[in-house]
Coordinates of C-alpha atoms and ligand atoms in Angstrom, one line a residue:
M184 CA 19.0 27.2 64.7
K185 CA 17.7 29.3 61.8
F186 CA 18.5 26.4 59.4
F187 CA 16.8 23.9 61.6
H188 CA 13.7 26.1 61.9
A189 CA 13.3 26.6 58.2
W190 CA 13.8 22.9 57.6
R191 CA 11.0 22.0 59.9
L192 CA 8.7 24.5 58.3
D193 CA 9.3 23.1 54.8
S194 CA 9.6 19.4 55.5
A195 CA 6.7 19.0 57.8
P196 CA 3.6 19.8 55.8
F197 CA 1.4 18.2 58.3
S198 CA 2.7 20.3 61.2
R199 CA 0.6 23.3 62.2
K200 CA 1.6 26.6 60.6
F201 CA 4.2 28.5 62.5
P202 CA 3.5 32.2 63.2
S203 CA 5.0 34.2 60.4
S204 CA 7.1 36.2 62.8
V205 CA 9.5 33.3 63.2
D206 CA 10.0 32.8 59.4
H207 CA 13.5 34.2 58.9
A208 CA 14.0 32.4 55.6
G209 CA 11.8 35.0 53.9
E210 CA 9.1 32.6 52.9
A211 CA 5.5 32.7 53.8
P212 CA 4.7 29.9 56.2
R213 CA 1.9 28.6 54.0
N214 CA 4.5 27.6 51.4
H215 CA 4.5 23.9 50.7
N216 CA 7.5 21.7 50.3
P217 CA 8.2 20.7 46.7
I218 CA 8.0 17.1 47.8
W219 CA 4.2 17.4 47.8
L220 CA 4.1 18.8 44.3
V221 CA 6.4 16.0 43.1
T222 CA 4.3 13.3 44.9
G223 CA 0.9 14.7 44.0
G224 CA 1.9 15.3 40.4
S225 CA 3.3 11.8 40.0
L226 CA 0.3 10.2 41.5
W227 CA -2.1 12.2 39.3
L228 CA -0.2 11.3 36.2
A229 CA 0.1 7.6 37.2
T230 CA -3.6 7.3 37.8
A231 CA -5.9 9.8 36.0
A232 CA -3.7 10.4 33.0
N233 CA -3.2 6.7 32.5
F234 CA -6.8 5.7 31.9
P235 CA -6.0 4.2 28.5
L236 CA -3.5 1.9 30.3
W237 CA -6.1 0.8 32.9
R238 CA -8.6 0.2 30.1
E239 CA -6.1 -2.1 28.3
L240 CA -5.2 -4.0 31.4
S241 CA -8.9 -4.6 32.1
H242 CA -9.5 -5.7 28.5
L243 CA -6.6 -8.2 28.9
A244 CA -8.5 -9.5 31.9
L245 CA -5.5 -8.6 34.1
T246 CA -7.6 -6.7 36.7
S247 CA -10.4 -9.2 37.2
D248 CA -9.2 -10.9 40.5
P249 CA -7.4 -9.7 43.6
A250 CA -4.0 -10.7 42.2
G251 CA -4.8 -8.6 39.1
L252 CA -5.7 -5.6 41.2
A253 CA -2.5 -6.0 43.1
F254 CA -0.6 -6.1 39.9
S255 CA -2.4 -2.9 38.7
L256 CA -1.5 -1.2 41.9
A257 CA 2.1 -2.3 41.4
M258 CA 2.0 -0.9 37.8
M259 CA 0.6 2.4 39.2
L260 CA 3.4 2.6 41.8
I261 CA 6.1 1.8 39.2
I262 CA 4.9 4.7 37.0
A263 CA 4.5 7.0 39.9
A264 CA 7.9 6.1 41.4
T265 CA 9.6 6.6 38.0
L266 CA 8.0 10.0 37.6
M267 CA 8.9 10.9 41.2
A268 CA 12.6 10.0 40.6
M269 CA 12.6 12.1 37.4
L270 CA 10.8 15.1 39.0
S271 CA 13.2 15.0 42.0
L272 CA 15.9 16.1 39.6
F273 CA 13.8 19.1 38.5
A274 CA 12.5 20.1 42.0
W275 CA 14.1 23.5 41.8
R276 CA 12.4 27.0 41.8
W277 CA 12.8 27.6 38.0
T278 CA 12.2 24.1 36.7
L279 CA 9.6 22.1 38.8
K280 CA 6.4 23.8 37.7
P281 CA 7.4 24.1 34.0
V282 CA 8.5 20.5 33.8
L283 CA 5.4 19.2 35.6
T284 CA 3.2 21.4 33.3
L285 CA 4.9 19.9 30.2
M286 CA 4.3 16.4 31.5
L287 CA 0.6 17.2 32.2
F288 CA 0.0 18.4 28.7
A289 CA 2.0 15.6 27.0
S290 CA 0.0 13.1 29.1
A291 CA -3.4 14.7 28.3
F292 CA -2.8 14.7 24.5
G293 CA -1.3 11.2 24.7
A294 CA -4.2 9.9 26.8
Y295 CA -6.7 11.3 24.3
F296 CA -5.2 9.8 21.3
M297 CA -4.5 6.4 22.9
W298 CA -8.1 6.3 24.2
S299 CA -9.9 7.6 21.1
Y300 CA -7.8 5.9 18.4
R301 CA -6.3 3.0 20.3
V302 CA -2.9 4.0 19.1
V303 CA 0.2 3.6 21.2
I304 CA 3.0 6.2 21.5
D305 CA 6.4 5.1 20.3
A306 CA 9.2 6.8 18.4
T307 CA 7.4 6.4 15.0
M308 CA 4.2 7.9 16.4
M309 CA 6.3 10.8 17.8
I310 CA 7.8 11.4 14.3
N311 CA 4.2 11.5 12.9
V312 CA 3.2 14.0 15.6
L313 CA 6.2 16.2 15.0
Q314 CA 5.7 16.2 11.2
T315 CA 2.0 16.9 11.4
D316 CA 1.0 20.1 9.6
V317 CA -1.8 22.5 10.6
R318 CA -4.4 20.9 8.3
E319 CA -3.7 17.4 9.7
A320 CA -3.9 18.7 13.2
A321 CA -7.2 20.4 12.4
D322 CA -8.5 17.0 11.1
L323 CA -7.9 15.6 14.6
F324 CA -9.5 18.4 16.5
S325 CA -12.7 17.5 18.5
P326 CA -14.7 18.7 21.5
R327 CA -13.6 15.5 23.4
L328 CA -10.0 16.5 22.9
V329 CA -10.7 19.9 24.5
V330 CA -12.4 18.4 27.5
T331 CA -9.6 15.8 28.0
V332 CA -6.9 18.5 27.9
L333 CA -8.9 20.8 30.1
V334 CA -9.4 18.1 32.8
L335 CA -6.1 16.4 32.6
A336 CA -3.8 19.4 31.9
V337 CA -5.2 22.8 32.2
L338 CA -7.0 22.5 35.5
P339 CA -4.1 20.7 37.3
S340 CA -1.6 23.1 35.8
W341 CA -3.6 26.1 37.0
T342 CA -3.7 24.5 40.5
I343 CA 0.1 24.0 40.7
W344 CA 0.9 27.4 39.4
R345 CA -1.3 28.9 42.1
L346 CA 0.2 26.8 44.8
P347 CA 2.9 28.6 46.8
I348 CA 6.0 26.5 47.1
G349 CA 9.0 27.1 49.5
Y350 CA 12.2 25.9 47.9
G351 CA 14.5 27.1 50.7
P352 CA 18.3 27.5 50.3
W353 CA 19.9 25.5 47.5
S354 CA 22.0 23.2 49.9
R355 CA 18.9 22.0 51.6
R356 CA 17.1 21.6 48.3
L357 CA 19.9 19.5 47.0
L358 CA 19.8 17.2 50.0
Q359 CA 16.0 16.9 49.9
N360 CA 15.9 16.3 46.2
F361 CA 18.6 13.6 46.6
L362 CA 16.7 11.9 49.4
M363 CA 13.5 12.1 47.4
A364 CA 15.1 10.5 44.4
I365 CA 16.6 7.7 46.5
A366 CA 13.2 7.0 48.1
A367 CA 11.5 6.9 44.7
V368 CA 14.1 4.5 43.3
I369 CA 13.6 2.2 46.4
L370 CA 9.8 2.3 45.9
L371 CA 10.3 1.5 42.2
A372 CA 12.6 -1.4 43.0
V373 CA 10.3 -2.8 45.6
S374 CA 7.3 -2.6 43.3
V375 CA 9.1 -4.3 40.4
V376 CA 10.4 -7.1 42.7
L377 CA 7.0 -7.8 44.3
S378 CA 5.2 -7.9 40.9
Y379 CA 8.0 -9.4 38.9
Q380 CA 6.3 -12.5 37.5
P381 CA 3.1 -10.9 36.2
L382 CA 5.0 -7.8 35.1
A383 CA 7.5 -9.8 33.0
S384 CA 4.8 -12.0 31.4
T385 CA 2.6 -9.0 30.6
M386 CA 5.4 -7.0 29.0
R387 CA 6.4 -10.1 27.0
N388 CA 2.9 -11.1 25.9
H389 CA 1.3 -7.7 25.5
K390 CA 4.0 -5.5 24.1
Q391 CA 1.6 -2.7 23.6
V392 CA 1.3 -2.2 27.3
R393 CA 4.8 -0.6 27.6
Y394 CA 3.8 2.0 25.0
L395 CA 0.7 3.0 27.0
M396 CA 2.5 4.2 30.1
N397 CA 1.8 7.9 30.1
P398 CA 3.8 10.2 29.9
L399 CA 6.8 7.9 30.1
N400 CA 6.0 6.7 26.5
S401 CA 6.3 10.2 25.1
M402 CA 9.4 11.0 27.1
Y403 CA 11.1 7.7 26.0
A404 CA 10.1 8.4 22.3
L405 CA 11.4 11.9 22.4
G406 CA 14.6 10.8 24.1
Y407 CA 15.0 8.0 21.5
L408 CA 14.6 10.5 18.7
A409 CA 16.9 13.0 20.3
A410 CA 19.6 10.3 20.5
G411 CA 19.0 9.4 16.9
P412 CA 21.4 12.0 15.4
L413 CA 24.1 10.5 17.6
Q414 CA 23.6 7.1 16.1
R415 CA 23.1 8.4 12.6
D416 CA 25.5 10.9 11.0
R417 CA 23.2 13.3 9.3
S418 CA 25.9 15.4 7.9
V419 CA 26.7 12.6 5.4
L420 CA 24.6 11.8 2.4
E421 CA 26.1 8.8 0.7
P422 CA 25.5 8.8 -3.0
I423 CA 24.3 5.6 -4.7
G424 CA 24.2 4.4 -8.3
L425 CA 27.0 6.7 -9.5
D426 CA 27.2 4.6 -12.7
A427 CA 23.4 4.9 -13.5
R428 CA 22.7 5.1 -17.2
S429 CA 19.4 5.2 -19.1
P430 CA 19.2 3.6 -22.5
E431 CA 19.4 5.7 -25.7
V432 CA 16.0 6.2 -27.2
A433 CA 16.1 5.0 -30.8
S434 CA 14.8 7.4 -33.5
N435 CA 11.8 5.2 -34.2
D436 CA 11.0 4.8 -30.5
L437 CA 9.5 6.9 -27.8
P438 CA 10.9 7.7 -24.3
P439 CA 9.1 6.2 -21.2
L440 CA 6.7 8.3 -19.1
I441 CA 6.0 6.7 -15.8
I442 CA 3.7 8.0 -13.2
L443 CA 4.5 6.6 -9.7
V444 CA 1.4 7.2 -7.6
V445 CA 2.1 6.8 -3.9
G446 CA -1.1 6.0 -2.1
E447 CA -2.0 7.1 1.4
T448 CA -3.5 4.9 4.0
A449 CA -4.8 2.4 1.4
R450 CA -5.8 -1.0 2.6
S451 CA -5.1 -3.6 0.0
G452 CA -8.2 -5.6 1.1
N453 CA -10.7 -2.8 0.5
F454 CA -10.2 -2.7 -3.3
S455 CA -12.7 -4.8 -5.2
I456 CA -10.1 -5.7 -7.8
N457 CA -8.3 -7.4 -4.9
G458 CA -11.4 -9.4 -4.1
Y459 CA -13.3 -7.0 -1.8
P460 CA -17.0 -7.8 -2.0
R461 CA -18.1 -4.1 -2.2
P462 CA -17.7 -2.4 -5.6
T463 CA -15.0 0.1 -4.7
T464 CA -13.1 0.0 -8.0
P465 CA -15.7 0.2 -10.7
K466 CA -13.4 2.1 -13.1
L467 CA -10.1 0.2 -12.6
G468 CA -12.1 -3.0 -13.0
H469 CA -12.5 -2.1 -16.6
E470 CA -8.8 -1.3 -17.2
E471 CA -6.0 -3.6 -18.0
V472 CA -4.6 -3.2 -14.5
A473 CA -2.4 -5.9 -12.9
S474 CA -2.7 -6.1 -9.1
F475 CA -0.2 -7.7 -6.7
R476 CA -2.4 -8.6 -3.7
N477 CA 0.2 -9.8 -1.3
V478 CA 2.4 -6.7 -0.7
S479 CA 3.8 -5.8 2.7
A480 CA 4.7 -2.2 3.6
C481 CA 8.1 -1.1 5.0
G482 CA 6.5 0.6 7.9
T483 CA 3.1 1.4 9.4
S484 CA 3.3 5.2 9.0
T485 CA 4.1 7.6 6.1
A486 CA 7.2 9.0 7.9
V487 CA 8.8 5.5 8.0
A488 CA 7.4 3.8 4.9
L489 CA 7.7 6.6 2.4
P490 CA 11.5 7.2 2.6
C491 CA 12.1 3.5 3.0
M492 CA 10.2 2.7 -0.2
F493 CA 12.4 5.0 -2.2
S494 CA 15.6 3.6 -0.6
N495 CA 17.5 0.6 -1.9
L496 CA 18.3 -0.6 1.7
G497 CA 15.2 -2.6 2.4
R498 CA 13.1 -2.5 5.6
T499 CA 15.6 -4.0 8.1
Q500 CA 18.7 -2.2 6.8
F501 CA 16.9 1.1 6.4
D502 CA 15.9 1.1 10.0
A503 CA 19.5 0.4 11.2
R504 CA 21.3 2.8 8.7
S505 CA 24.2 4.7 10.3
K506 CA 24.0 7.5 7.8
N507 CA 21.7 8.8 5.0
F508 CA 21.8 7.6 1.5
E509 CA 20.5 8.9 -1.8
G510 CA 17.4 7.2 -3.1
L511 CA 15.5 6.0 -6.2
L512 CA 14.8 9.5 -7.6
D513 CA 18.5 10.5 -7.3
V514 CA 19.5 7.4 -9.4
I515 CA 16.8 8.1 -12.0
Q516 CA 17.8 11.7 -12.3
R517 CA 21.5 10.8 -12.5
A518 CA 20.7 8.3 -15.3
G519 CA 19.6 11.3 -17.3
M520 CA 15.8 11.3 -17.0
A521 CA 13.5 14.1 -15.9
V522 CA 12.0 13.7 -12.4
L523 CA 9.1 15.7 -10.8
W524 CA 7.4 15.1 -7.5
L525 CA 3.9 16.5 -7.0
D526 CA 2.6 16.4 -3.4
N527 CA -1.0 16.7 -2.4
Q528 CA 0.0 16.0 1.2
S529 CA 2.4 17.2 3.9
G530 CA 5.6 16.5 2.0
C531 CA 7.8 13.7 0.7
K532 CA 9.8 13.0 3.9
A533 CA 13.1 13.6 2.2
A534 CA 12.4 11.1 -0.7
C535 CA 12.4 14.0 -3.2
D536 CA 15.0 16.3 -1.7
R537 CA 17.1 16.8 -4.9
V538 CA 14.5 16.6 -7.6
G539 CA 11.8 19.0 -8.9
Y540 CA 8.9 19.4 -6.4
A541 CA 5.6 21.2 -6.3
N542 CA 2.9 21.0 -3.6
T543 CA -0.7 21.1 -4.8
S544 CA -2.5 20.8 -1.5
K545 CA -3.1 24.5 -1.0
L546 CA -4.0 25.4 -4.6
R547 CA -7.2 27.4 -5.1
N548 CA -9.7 25.5 -7.3
P549 CA -13.3 25.8 -6.4
Q550 CA -14.2 22.3 -7.7
L551 CA -11.2 20.4 -6.5
C552 CA -10.3 22.3 -3.3
P553 CA -13.6 23.2 -1.7
E554 CA -12.7 23.3 2.0
G555 CA -9.0 24.1 2.4
A556 CA -7.8 20.7 1.2
C557 CA -7.6 19.5 -2.4
Y558 CA -8.9 16.2 -3.8
D559 CA -6.1 14.2 -5.5
A560 CA -7.3 15.0 -9.0
I561 CA -5.8 18.4 -8.5
M562 CA -2.4 16.9 -9.3
L563 CA -3.6 16.1 -12.8
E564 CA -4.4 19.8 -13.5
D565 CA -1.9 21.5 -15.8
L566 CA 0.2 18.4 -16.0
D567 CA 1.1 19.0 -19.7
A568 CA 2.6 22.4 -18.8
R569 CA 4.4 21.0 -15.7
I570 CA 6.1 18.4 -17.9
A571 CA 6.9 20.8 -20.7
A572 CA 8.8 22.9 -18.1
L573 CA 11.2 20.0 -17.4
P574 CA 14.6 20.1 -19.2
A575 CA 14.1 19.0 -22.8
K576 CA 17.3 16.9 -22.9
A577 CA 16.2 14.9 -19.9
R578 CA 12.6 14.5 -21.2
A579 CA 14.0 12.9 -24.4
R580 CA 15.5 10.2 -22.2
G581 CA 12.3 9.6 -20.1
V582 CA 10.0 11.3 -17.5
V583 CA 9.2 10.0 -14.0
L584 CA 6.4 11.8 -12.2
V585 CA 5.6 11.0 -8.6
L586 CA 2.1 11.8 -7.4
H587 CA 1.9 11.7 -3.6
A588 CA -1.8 11.3 -3.0
M589 CA -4.0 12.3 0.0
G590 CA -5.8 9.0 -0.6
S591 CA -7.7 7.8 2.5
H592 CA -5.8 9.9 5.1
G593 CA -7.8 9.7 8.3
P594 CA -9.4 10.0 10.7
A595 CA -11.6 12.4 8.7
Y596 CA -12.1 9.9 5.9
Y597 CA -15.3 11.6 4.8
L598 CA -13.3 14.6 3.7
R599 CA -11.4 12.4 1.1
S600 CA -14.3 11.9 -1.3
P601 CA -16.5 14.5 -3.0
Q602 CA -20.3 14.1 -2.8
A603 CA -20.6 12.4 -6.2
F604 CA -18.4 9.5 -5.0
K605 CA -20.3 8.8 -1.7
Q606 CA -21.9 5.6 -2.7
F607 CA -21.9 4.0 0.7
G608 CA -23.9 5.5 3.6
P609 CA -24.6 6.6 6.2
E610 CA -21.0 7.9 6.5
C611 CA -19.1 8.7 9.6
S612 CA -18.8 12.5 9.3
S613 CA -16.7 13.1 12.4
N614 CA -13.1 12.8 13.2
D615 CA -14.0 11.5 16.7
L616 CA -14.2 7.9 15.7
Q617 CA -15.8 6.9 19.0
N618 CA -19.0 8.7 17.9
C619 CA -19.4 6.5 14.8
S620 CA -20.4 2.9 14.3
Q621 CA -17.9 0.6 12.6
A622 CA -20.3 0.4 9.6
E623 CA -20.4 4.2 9.3
L624 CA -16.6 4.4 9.5
L625 CA -16.2 1.7 6.8
N626 CA -18.6 3.5 4.6
A627 CA -16.6 6.7 4.8
Y628 CA -13.4 4.8 4.2
D629 CA -14.7 2.8 1.3
N630 CA -16.0 6.0 -0.3
S631 CA -12.4 7.3 -0.2
I632 CA -11.3 4.2 -2.1
I633 CA -14.0 4.8 -4.7
Y634 CA -12.5 8.3 -5.2
T635 CA -9.0 6.7 -5.4
D636 CA -10.4 4.4 -8.1
H637 CA -11.5 7.5 -10.0
F638 CA -8.2 9.3 -9.5
L639 CA -6.2 6.4 -10.7
D640 CA -8.5 5.9 -13.7
S641 CA -8.2 9.7 -14.5
T642 CA -4.4 9.3 -14.3
I643 CA -4.5 6.5 -16.8
H644 CA -6.8 8.6 -19.1
W645 CA -4.3 11.5 -18.9
L646 CA -1.4 9.1 -19.7
R647 CA -3.3 7.9 -22.8
T648 CA -3.2 11.5 -24.1
Q649 CA 0.6 11.4 -24.0
Q650 CA 1.0 8.4 -26.3
A651 CA 2.1 10.4 -29.3
T652 CA 5.2 11.7 -27.4
Y653 CA 5.9 9.0 -24.8
A654 CA 5.5 5.3 -23.9
P655 CA 3.3 5.7 -20.7
A656 CA 2.9 3.5 -17.7
M657 CA 1.5 3.9 -14.1
V658 CA 2.6 2.1 -10.9
Y659 CA 0.4 2.7 -7.8
V660 CA 1.7 1.5 -4.5
G661 CA 0.3 2.3 -1.0
D662 CA 2.5 3.5 1.9
H663 CA 0.8 1.6 4.7
G664 CA -2.7 0.4 5.6
E665 CA -5.1 1.4 8.4
S666 CA -7.1 -0.1 11.2
L667 CA -10.9 0.7 11.0
G668 CA -12.0 -0.6 14.4
E669 CA -11.0 -4.3 14.0
N670 CA -10.0 -5.5 17.5
N671 CA -10.9 -2.0 18.6
L672 CA -7.8 -0.5 16.8
Y673 CA -7.9 2.6 14.8
L674 CA -5.6 4.6 12.4
H675 CA -2.1 3.2 11.9
G676 CA 1.4 3.5 13.2
L677 CA 1.5 0.6 15.6
P678 CA 5.1 -0.8 16.1
Y679 CA 5.7 -3.2 13.1
A680 CA 6.1 -6.2 15.3
I681 CA 2.6 -5.9 16.8
A682 CA 0.8 -4.2 13.9
P683 CA -2.1 -6.1 12.4
D684 CA -2.2 -7.1 8.7
V685 CA -4.6 -4.3 7.8
Q686 CA -1.9 -1.8 8.7
T687 CA 0.9 -3.4 6.8
R688 CA -0.8 -4.9 3.7
V689 CA -0.8 -2.3 0.8
P690 CA -2.1 -2.3 -2.8
W691 CA 0.3 -2.4 -5.8
F692 CA -1.2 -1.8 -9.3
T693 CA 0.5 -1.7 -12.6
W694 CA -0.9 -0.2 -15.8
L695 CA 1.1 -0.3 -19.1
S696 CA 0.2 1.4 -22.4
P697 CA 0.6 -0.9 -25.4
R698 CA 3.7 0.8 -26.5
F699 CA 5.3 0.5 -23.0
A700 CA 4.3 -3.1 -22.7
S701 CA 5.8 -4.0 -26.1
K702 CA 9.0 -2.0 -25.4
K703 CA 9.6 -4.1 -22.3
T704 CA 7.9 -7.3 -23.8
L705 CA 5.8 -7.2 -20.6
T706 CA 2.3 -8.6 -20.7
P707 CA -0.5 -8.0 -18.1
Q708 CA -1.2 -11.7 -18.4
C709 CA 2.2 -12.5 -17.1
L710 CA 1.8 -10.0 -14.3
H711 CA -1.6 -11.5 -13.4
K712 CA 0.1 -14.8 -12.7
K713 CA 2.1 -13.1 -9.9
Q714 CA -1.1 -11.8 -8.2
E715 CA -0.6 -13.8 -5.0
E716 CA 3.2 -13.7 -4.9
K717 CA 4.7 -12.3 -1.7
I718 CA 6.1 -8.9 -2.4
T719 CA 7.3 -6.1 -0.2
H720 CA 8.3 -2.4 -0.4
D721 CA 11.9 -3.8 -0.7
N722 CA 11.0 -4.7 -4.3
Y723 CA 9.9 -1.2 -5.2
F724 CA 13.3 0.5 -5.8
H725 CA 14.5 -2.3 -8.1
S726 CA 11.2 -2.8 -9.9
V727 CA 11.0 0.9 -10.9
L728 CA 14.6 0.9 -12.2
G729 CA 13.8 -2.3 -14.1
L730 CA 10.8 -0.8 -15.8
L731 CA 12.9 2.2 -16.8
S732 CA 15.7 -0.1 -18.1
I733 CA 18.2 1.9 -16.0
K734 CA 21.6 0.1 -15.7
T735 CA 23.5 0.5 -12.4
V736 CA 25.3 -1.7 -9.9
V737 CA 22.6 -0.9 -7.2
Y738 CA 19.9 -2.6 -9.3
Q739 CA 19.2 -6.1 -8.1
P740 CA 17.2 -8.0 -10.8
Q741 CA 16.2 -10.7 -8.2
L742 CA 14.2 -8.0 -6.4
D743 CA 12.6 -6.6 -9.6
V744 CA 9.0 -8.0 -9.6
Y745 CA 8.7 -7.3 -13.3
A746 CA 12.0 -8.9 -14.4
S747 CA 10.6 -12.4 -14.7
C748 CA 7.9 -11.1 -17.1
T749 CA 10.2 -9.1 -19.4
G750 CA 12.2 -12.0 -20.8
T751 CA 15.4 -10.5 -19.3
R752 CA 15.5 -13.1 -16.6
Ligands
ZN230 ZN1 0.7 7.5 5.1

């Protein structure tokens, strides 16, 4: 009788309150059954927290007629039922409120970024989020973010934590949770079956929709990443190029000094030396720089593209690798040359793990680091001393210096160029891209390219000062591109299959000193002829080894973009 009584109390929220004198289970009669928290939370998440999904469906004209509205309702029920099924598993005293709170916050942040920047949330985006440092996070901060989190997460969380919930004895809880999960799965199945045709065609034709379902997208991405270590054995680091040898430097010759500049968020199409109508590269335009205009990146984010560039695996194999391998810099170092990575960003994403490394992004320099972040020219300060500190024996073989630039890192593009380089105005001076017109955004972005032009030109000037000791050269390659409001897309990081060209097309410039060019019998004229050739990041590893004349079995001459110009092929 006691059990029956308590059951009625908890499972009949619509029933009138019983007098507290009959409540033998020790719970106040006002306590609500967890089922209401699970249902209410799921519905709130499926509706309010999914406003970017509803916007996308209405943009796709999928909500314009009664059938479309029915489909949207089915989508909402699918999301709500999935969340209900999941939350049923956590509907216990110590787990329900924390899990629901976590979902509310994940959804609020997800909704803000999907709405403001038109990004979607997949595993790659989650890696970006998890690897973001404080400065990058500060760049994203905006009042609109605060309001979104307040409305979608803080207020509902405050409400649920104040709500008294009666969980009852564990046996009853187990039974109720089980029944609740079954009901949710049935609701899910019915919703899928009834909307199957429009659902299947939407998922097939508009892949972005599946990454917009909040917070299932974040949970799926986290689950995928958590399962990653199971698929990839991280304890193993497979060495590559064990036979790597660099050529002896003859007594009448000089060793090579190559600067590999890795650009950030650089769109190939926004450099005037690639045909862009605005004068964004006034300085490089006067240098003997060879540009490859048709280069595809390995990924649409730094976290994916950067380690992939420095790997010999290529885009498809890198993604599917079952263990980790050494990369380009390991091979160069093993061949006997000196290697140093300078980073003006948030790190090298494992591409520089076993070579010399220094971070310049937090240096104190009133001119180059005015507001907490440093302009890329900071990496050229004290370079002579940094190189002199590398082992002399290795320097005599050759020096490879990687400069990982801040480039055009968004969304605060205006922070990437000092006042003197702001030639296009008015500039978007907010990180809330919705507040700016597309023209203002483009102005801020193009100003960052003008600064990149200046930084690369300064790098070439510094290399010229080294010609008595070295045969210098510079190779500049971008990591991925950026969307600047085209088709209402912003930033980068869309899944590769659906990413627009502007996110995957990157610049690749080569500058050679006369001595380096004659050493390799490479001419800029020959490289110019390859301007429109289709090239990818897969070529990078082999092209750099080729420039350094390093001999190893992992070098594939057919992937070396310079080989056909050196007379070796
Ligand atoms: Zn990047």
